Amino acid sequence: MSKVTQVSHPLILHKLAYVRDKNTGSKYFRELVEEISMLMAYEVTRNFDTEEVEIETPICKTKCKMLAGKKTAIVPILRAGLGMVDGMLRIIPAAKVGHIGLYRDEKTLQPVEYFCKLPQDIAERDVIVVDPMLATGGSAADAITMLKKRGAINIRLVCLIGSPEGIKYITEAHPDVDVYIASIDEKLNENGYIVPGLGDAGDRLFGTK
Ligand code: URA
């Protein structure tokens, strides 16, 4: 069963309040999403494996811990996921970045993939999928299915705001994927927006309407 971690650090909550505010313009919105993503990166990497290494300080030899084993891939779901990449990279600078773009066919309701470019060794990496909003959970679930088809096995999902419906959907669709989220809001409205949410994350990041 997926573990859902609600990351309610005071700094994240404080920044999230500004992100939600409709009067926050794109420039500040982008900066805040980047900063929150940095803080979320700290949490999502908390259980990464470490190994003991021997180094030499100017004083003597000593044993220290360093990250072990797997390398990381950050995979934003286009387009709003792009807003979280730089913040993640500030904390995990050696990560490679893949991109997934998909939409749902209005008639068949099947996911249509329009872009997928991943690091070639995705199967050997800890994969962190990023998307600020977990609304129905459909896009995140489809993106994770695409990643699994291409060999990814160790996947975490990081979102800023989710709905209870989205959390239920993703954890049932991918029980092996742990979810890190700053806030689980009240509900989805009839237009598919999270309430109270922050509006359309992509539009607010990129200044489109
Ligand atoms: N996507 C958004 O950007 N906002 C929502 O509220 C739901 C989906």
mmCIF file of C-alpha atoms and ligand atoms in Angstrom:
data_model
loop_
_atom_site.group_PDB
_atom_site.id
_atom_site.type_symbol
_atom_site.label_atom_id
_atom_site.label_comp_id
_atom_site.label_asym_id
_atom_site.label_seq_id
_atom_site.Cartn_x
_atom_site.Cartn_y
_atom_site.Cartn_z
ATOM 1 C CA MET A 1 0.000 0.000 0.000
ATOM 2 C CA SER A 2 1.274 3.477 -0.820
ATOM 3 C CA LYS A 3 2.504 5.640 1.995
ATOM 4 C CA VAL A 4 1.036 9.156 1.806
ATOM 5 C CA THR A 5 3.226 11.710 3.567
ATOM 6 C CA GLN A 6 1.686 15.084 4.212
ATOM 7 C CA VAL A 7 4.604 17.478 4.443
ATOM 8 C CA SER A 8 3.296 20.191 6.740
ATOM 9 C CA HIS A 9 6.491 22.016 7.633
ATOM 10 C CA PRO A 10 5.676 25.594 8.758
ATOM 11 C CA LEU A 11 7.760 27.085 5.937
ATOM 12 C CA ILE A 12 5.845 25.055 3.372
ATOM 13 C CA LEU A 13 2.474 26.056 4.857
ATOM 14 C CA HIS A 14 3.513 29.707 4.906
ATOM 15 C CA LYS A 15 4.634 29.679 1.283
ATOM 16 C CA LEU A 16 1.583 27.679 0.252
ATOM 17 C CA ALA A 17 -0.685 30.416 1.624
ATOM 18 C CA TYR A 18 0.968 32.936 -0.749
ATOM 19 C CA VAL A 19 0.763 30.457 -3.632
ATOM 20 C CA ARG A 20 -2.981 30.037 -3.065
ATOM 21 C CA ASP A 21 -3.613 33.801 -2.915
ATOM 22 C CA LYS A 22 -5.208 34.938 -6.181
ATOM 23 C CA ASN A 23 -3.324 38.245 -5.926
ATOM 24 C CA THR A 24 0.082 36.549 -6.175
ATOM 25 C CA GLY A 25 1.486 37.260 -9.638
ATOM 26 C CA SER A 26 3.370 34.807 -11.881
ATOM 27 C CA LYS A 27 6.880 35.885 -10.941
ATOM 28 C CA TYR A 28 6.369 35.411 -7.209
ATOM 29 C CA PHE A 29 4.194 32.327 -7.806
ATOM 30 C CA ARG A 30 7.043 30.670 -9.756
ATOM 31 C CA GLU A 31 9.586 31.533 -7.059
ATOM 32 C CA LEU A 32 7.337 30.135 -4.331
ATOM 33 C CA VAL A 33 6.678 26.889 -6.216
ATOM 34 C CA GLU A 34 10.431 26.510 -6.658
ATOM 35 C CA GLU A 35 11.066 27.118 -2.952
ATOM 36 C CA ILE A 36 8.340 24.701 -1.839
ATOM 37 C CA SER A 37 9.723 22.101 -4.245
ATOM 38 C CA MET A 38 13.149 22.467 -2.614
ATOM 39 C CA LEU A 39 11.640 21.782 0.779
ATOM 40 C CA MET A 40 9.644 18.841 -0.588
ATOM 41 C CA ALA A 41 12.854 17.440 -2.137
ATOM 42 C CA TYR A 42 14.338 17.338 1.350
ATOM 43 C CA GLU A 43 11.427 15.192 2.538
ATOM 44 C CA VAL A 44 11.159 12.885 -0.467
ATOM 45 C CA THR A 45 14.849 11.986 -0.217
ATOM 46 C CA ARG A 46 14.676 11.305 3.527
ATOM 47 C CA ASN A 47 14.801 7.521 3.137
ATOM 48 C CA PHE A 48 17.422 7.352 0.390
ATOM 49 C CA ASP A 49 20.082 4.759 1.220
ATOM 50 C CA THR A 50 23.465 5.861 2.502
ATOM 51 C CA GLU A 51 26.729 3.989 2.709
ATOM 52 C CA GLU A 52 29.844 4.408 4.795
ATOM 53 C CA VAL A 53 32.861 5.878 3.020
ATOM 54 C CA GLU A 54 36.314 6.660 4.279
ATOM 55 C CA ILE A 55 37.615 10.181 3.693
ATOM 56 C CA GLU A 56 40.509 12.181 5.033
ATOM 57 C CA THR A 57 39.930 15.538 6.722
ATOM 58 C CA PRO A 58 42.895 17.918 7.143
ATOM 59 C CA ILE A 59 43.220 16.316 10.592
ATOM 60 C CA CYS A 60 42.782 12.561 10.140
ATOM 61 C CA LYS A 61 41.036 9.747 8.315
ATOM 62 C CA THR A 62 37.389 9.233 9.213
ATOM 63 C CA LYS A 63 34.286 7.386 8.108
ATOM 64 C CA CYS A 64 31.313 9.336 6.771
ATOM 65 C CA LYS A 65 27.962 8.561 5.167
ATOM 66 C CA MET A 66 27.252 9.334 1.531
ATOM 67 C CA LEU A 67 24.327 8.551 -0.728
ATOM 68 C CA ALA A 68 24.535 4.972 -1.909
ATOM 69 C CA GLY A 69 23.421 3.105 -4.932
ATOM 70 C CA LYS A 70 20.782 4.479 -7.171
ATOM 71 C CA LYS A 71 20.831 7.761 -8.974
ATOM 72 C CA THR A 72 17.793 9.980 -9.274
ATOM 73 C CA ALA A 73 15.535 11.041 -12.110
ATOM 74 C CA ILE A 74 13.060 13.889 -11.779
ATOM 75 C CA VAL A 75 10.110 13.580 -14.129
ATOM 76 C CA PRO A 76 7.711 16.532 -14.440
ATOM 77 C CA ILE A 77 4.293 15.962 -15.949
ATOM 78 C CA LEU A 78 3.877 18.706 -18.570
ATOM 79 C CA ARG A 79 3.208 21.458 -18.238
ATOM 80 C CA ALA A 80 2.743 22.496 -14.593
ATOM 81 C CA GLY A 81 5.265 19.937 -13.345
ATOM 82 C CA LEU A 82 7.999 22.051 -14.982
ATOM 83 C CA GLY A 83 7.553 24.601 -12.191
ATOM 84 C CA MET A 84 8.875 22.105 -9.651
ATOM 85 C CA VAL A 85 12.002 20.960 -11.490
ATOM 86 C CA ASP A 86 14.450 23.736 -10.584
ATOM 87 C CA GLY A 87 13.651 23.531 -6.877
ATOM 88 C CA MET A 88 14.195 19.770 -6.909
ATOM 89 C CA LEU A 89 17.461 20.196 -8.820
ATOM 90 C CA ARG A 90 18.738 22.698 -6.257
ATOM 91 C CA ILE A 91 18.703 19.867 -3.690
ATOM 92 C CA ILE A 92 19.487 16.936 -6.041
ATOM 93 C CA PRO A 93 21.737 18.600 -8.623
ATOM 94 C CA ALA A 94 23.041 15.364 -10.144
ATOM 95 C CA ALA A 95 19.546 14.135 -11.027
ATOM 96 C CA LYS A 96 18.617 13.642 -14.662
ATOM 97 C CA VAL A 97 15.329 15.057 -15.885
ATOM 98 C CA GLY A 98 12.758 13.233 -18.000
ATOM 99 C CA HIS A 99 9.546 14.739 -19.365
ATOM 100 C CA ILE A 100 6.093 13.282 -19.835
ATOM 101 C CA GLY A 101 3.263 14.965 -21.710
ATOM 102 C CA LEU A 102 -0.164 13.400 -21.987
ATOM 103 C CA TYR A 103 -3.824 14.278 -22.318
ATOM 104 C CA ARG A 104 -7.053 12.330 -22.263
ATOM 105 C CA ASP A 105 -8.881 11.700 -25.493
ATOM 106 C CA GLU A 106 -12.305 13.288 -24.930
ATOM 107 C CA LYS A 107 -14.145 10.448 -26.685
ATOM 108 C CA THR A 108 -12.310 7.342 -25.554
ATOM 109 C CA LEU A 109 -11.058 8.810 -22.235
ATOM 110 C CA GLN A 110 -7.840 6.926 -22.917
ATOM 111 C CA PRO A 111 -4.542 8.705 -22.113
ATOM 112 C CA VAL A 112 -2.788 9.942 -25.231
ATOM 113 C CA GLU A 113 0.935 10.385 -24.843
ATOM 114 C CA TYR A 114 2.291 13.319 -26.847
ATOM 115 C CA PHE A 115 5.759 13.461 -25.342
ATOM 116 C CA CYS A 116 7.957 11.106 -23.408
ATOM 117 C CA LYS A 117 11.691 11.518 -23.117
ATOM 118 C CA LEU A 118 13.372 9.771 -20.219
ATOM 119 C CA PRO A 119 16.932 9.053 -19.139
ATOM 120 C CA GLN A 120 17.947 5.856 -20.890
ATOM 121 C CA ASP A 121 18.788 4.126 -17.581
ATOM 122 C CA ILE A 122 15.430 5.005 -15.954
ATOM 123 C CA ALA A 123 15.081 1.436 -14.600
ATOM 124 C CA GLU A 124 18.147 1.942 -12.406
ATOM 125 C CA ARG A 125 17.088 5.301 -10.981
ATOM 126 C CA ASP A 126 14.986 6.497 -8.076
ATOM 127 C CA VAL A 127 12.263 8.307 -9.994
ATOM 128 C CA ILE A 128 10.532 11.381 -8.558
ATOM 129 C CA VAL A 129 7.438 12.358 -10.550
ATOM 130 C CA VAL A 130 6.410 15.972 -9.974
ATOM 131 C CA ASP A 131 3.105 17.695 -10.617
ATOM 132 C CA PRO A 132 1.840 20.529 -8.405
ATOM 133 C CA MET A 133 -1.836 19.502 -8.496
ATOM 134 C CA LEU A 134 -3.231 16.022 -7.859
ATOM 135 C CA ALA A 135 -6.820 16.586 -8.963
ATOM 136 C CA THR A 136 -8.529 13.391 -10.199
ATOM 137 C CA GLY A 137 -5.208 11.563 -10.070
ATOM 138 C CA GLY A 138 -5.758 10.385 -13.666
ATOM 139 C CA SER A 139 -2.751 12.137 -15.261
ATOM 140 C CA ALA A 140 -0.371 11.142 -12.488
ATOM 141 C CA ALA A 141 -1.560 7.526 -12.663
ATOM 142 C CA ASP A 142 -1.201 7.462 -16.463
ATOM 143 C CA ALA A 143 2.261 9.052 -16.288
ATOM 144 C CA ILE A 144 3.381 6.457 -13.757
ATOM 145 C CA THR A 145 2.008 3.679 -15.984
ATOM 146 C CA MET A 146 4.085 5.113 -18.868
ATOM 147 C CA LEU A 147 7.170 5.116 -16.652
ATOM 148 C CA LYS A 148 6.603 1.527 -15.548
ATOM 149 C CA LYS A 149 6.175 0.430 -19.193
ATOM 150 C CA ARG A 150 9.626 1.866 -19.837
ATOM 151 C CA GLY A 151 11.159 -0.035 -16.956
ATOM 152 C CA ALA A 152 10.976 2.335 -13.970
ATOM 153 C CA ILE A 153 10.394 0.417 -10.758
ATOM 154 C CA ASN A 154 11.189 2.759 -7.925
ATOM 155 C CA ILE A 155 8.829 5.699 -8.196
ATOM 156 C CA ARG A 156 7.715 8.461 -5.807
ATOM 157 C CA LEU A 157 5.146 11.164 -6.564
ATOM 158 C CA VAL A 158 5.485 14.726 -5.221
ATOM 159 C CA CYS A 159 2.604 17.201 -5.423
ATOM 160 C CA LEU A 160 1.813 20.475 -3.695
ATOM 161 C CA ILE A 161 -1.963 20.225 -3.370
ATOM 162 C CA GLY A 162 -4.234 17.233 -3.831
ATOM 163 C CA SER A 163 -7.874 16.277 -3.476
ATOM 164 C CA PRO A 164 -9.080 13.320 -1.407
ATOM 165 C CA GLU A 165 -10.359 11.817 -4.693
ATOM 166 C CA GLY A 166 -6.916 12.131 -6.298
ATOM 167 C CA ILE A 167 -5.159 10.554 -3.336
ATOM 168 C CA LYS A 168 -7.585 7.610 -3.367
ATOM 169 C CA TYR A 169 -7.213 7.135 -7.119
ATOM 170 C CA ILE A 170 -3.419 7.200 -7.241
ATOM 171 C CA THR A 171 -2.896 5.003 -4.195
ATOM 172 C CA GLU A 172 -5.287 2.394 -5.589
ATOM 173 C CA ALA A 173 -3.850 2.559 -9.119
ATOM 174 C CA HIS A 174 -0.216 2.393 -7.954
ATOM 175 C CA PRO A 175 0.012 0.986 -4.424
ATOM 176 C CA ASP A 176 3.785 0.657 -4.808
ATOM 177 C CA VAL A 177 4.237 4.429 -5.270
ATOM 178 C CA ASP A 178 4.662 6.639 -2.199
ATOM 179 C CA VAL A 179 3.066 10.077 -2.350
ATOM 180 C CA TYR A 180 4.449 13.294 -0.813
ATOM 181 C CA ILE A 181 2.024 16.173 -0.665
ATOM 182 C CA ALA A 182 1.927 19.531 1.127
ATOM 183 C CA SER A 183 -1.862 19.775 1.477
ATOM 184 C CA ILE A 184 -4.864 17.541 0.926
ATOM 185 C CA ASP A 185 -7.693 19.964 0.254
ATOM 186 C CA GLU A 186 -11.461 19.573 0.599
ATOM 187 C CA LYS A 187 -12.683 18.303 -2.741
ATOM 188 C CA LEU A 188 -12.860 18.666 -6.514
ATOM 189 C CA ASN A 189 -15.495 20.991 -7.937
ATOM 190 C CA GLU A 190 -17.672 20.265 -10.988
ATOM 191 C CA ASN A 191 -15.005 21.722 -13.288
ATOM 192 C CA GLY A 192 -12.276 19.475 -11.943
ATOM 193 C CA TYR A 193 -10.569 22.187 -9.874
ATOM 194 C CA ILE A 194 -9.321 21.503 -6.373
ATOM 195 C CA VAL A 195 -11.214 23.448 -3.669
ATOM 196 C CA PRO A 196 -9.875 25.715 -2.217
ATOM 197 C CA GLY A 197 -6.738 24.902 -4.281
ATOM 198 C CA LEU A 198 -4.887 27.630 -6.130
ATOM 199 C CA GLY A 199 -6.623 27.746 -9.511
ATOM 200 C CA ASP A 200 -4.840 26.522 -12.630
ATOM 201 C CA ALA A 201 -1.214 25.905 -11.691
ATOM 202 C CA GLY A 202 0.045 25.916 -15.300
ATOM 203 C CA ASP A 203 -1.651 29.218 -16.110
ATOM 204 C CA ARG A 204 -0.386 30.837 -12.918
ATOM 205 C CA LEU A 205 3.172 29.593 -13.492
ATOM 206 C CA PHE A 206 3.384 30.683 -17.089
ATOM 207 C CA GLY A 207 1.079 33.716 -17.066
ATOM 208 C CA THR A 208 -1.383 32.213 -19.559
ATOM 209 C CA LYS A 209 -5.165 32.255 -19.341
HETATM 210 N N1 URA B 1 -5.019 21.372 -12.226
HETATM 211 C C1 URA B 1 -4.809 22.620 -11.728
HETATM 212 O O1 URA B 1 -3.901 23.314 -12.176
HETATM 213 N N2 URA B 1 -5.595 23.061 -10.736
HETATM 214 C C2 URA B 1 -6.585 22.330 -10.204
HETATM 215 O O2 URA B 1 -7.272 22.783 -9.284
HETATM 216 C C3 URA B 1 -6.803 21.038 -10.718
HETATM 217 C C4 URA B 1 -6.002 20.586 -11.741
#
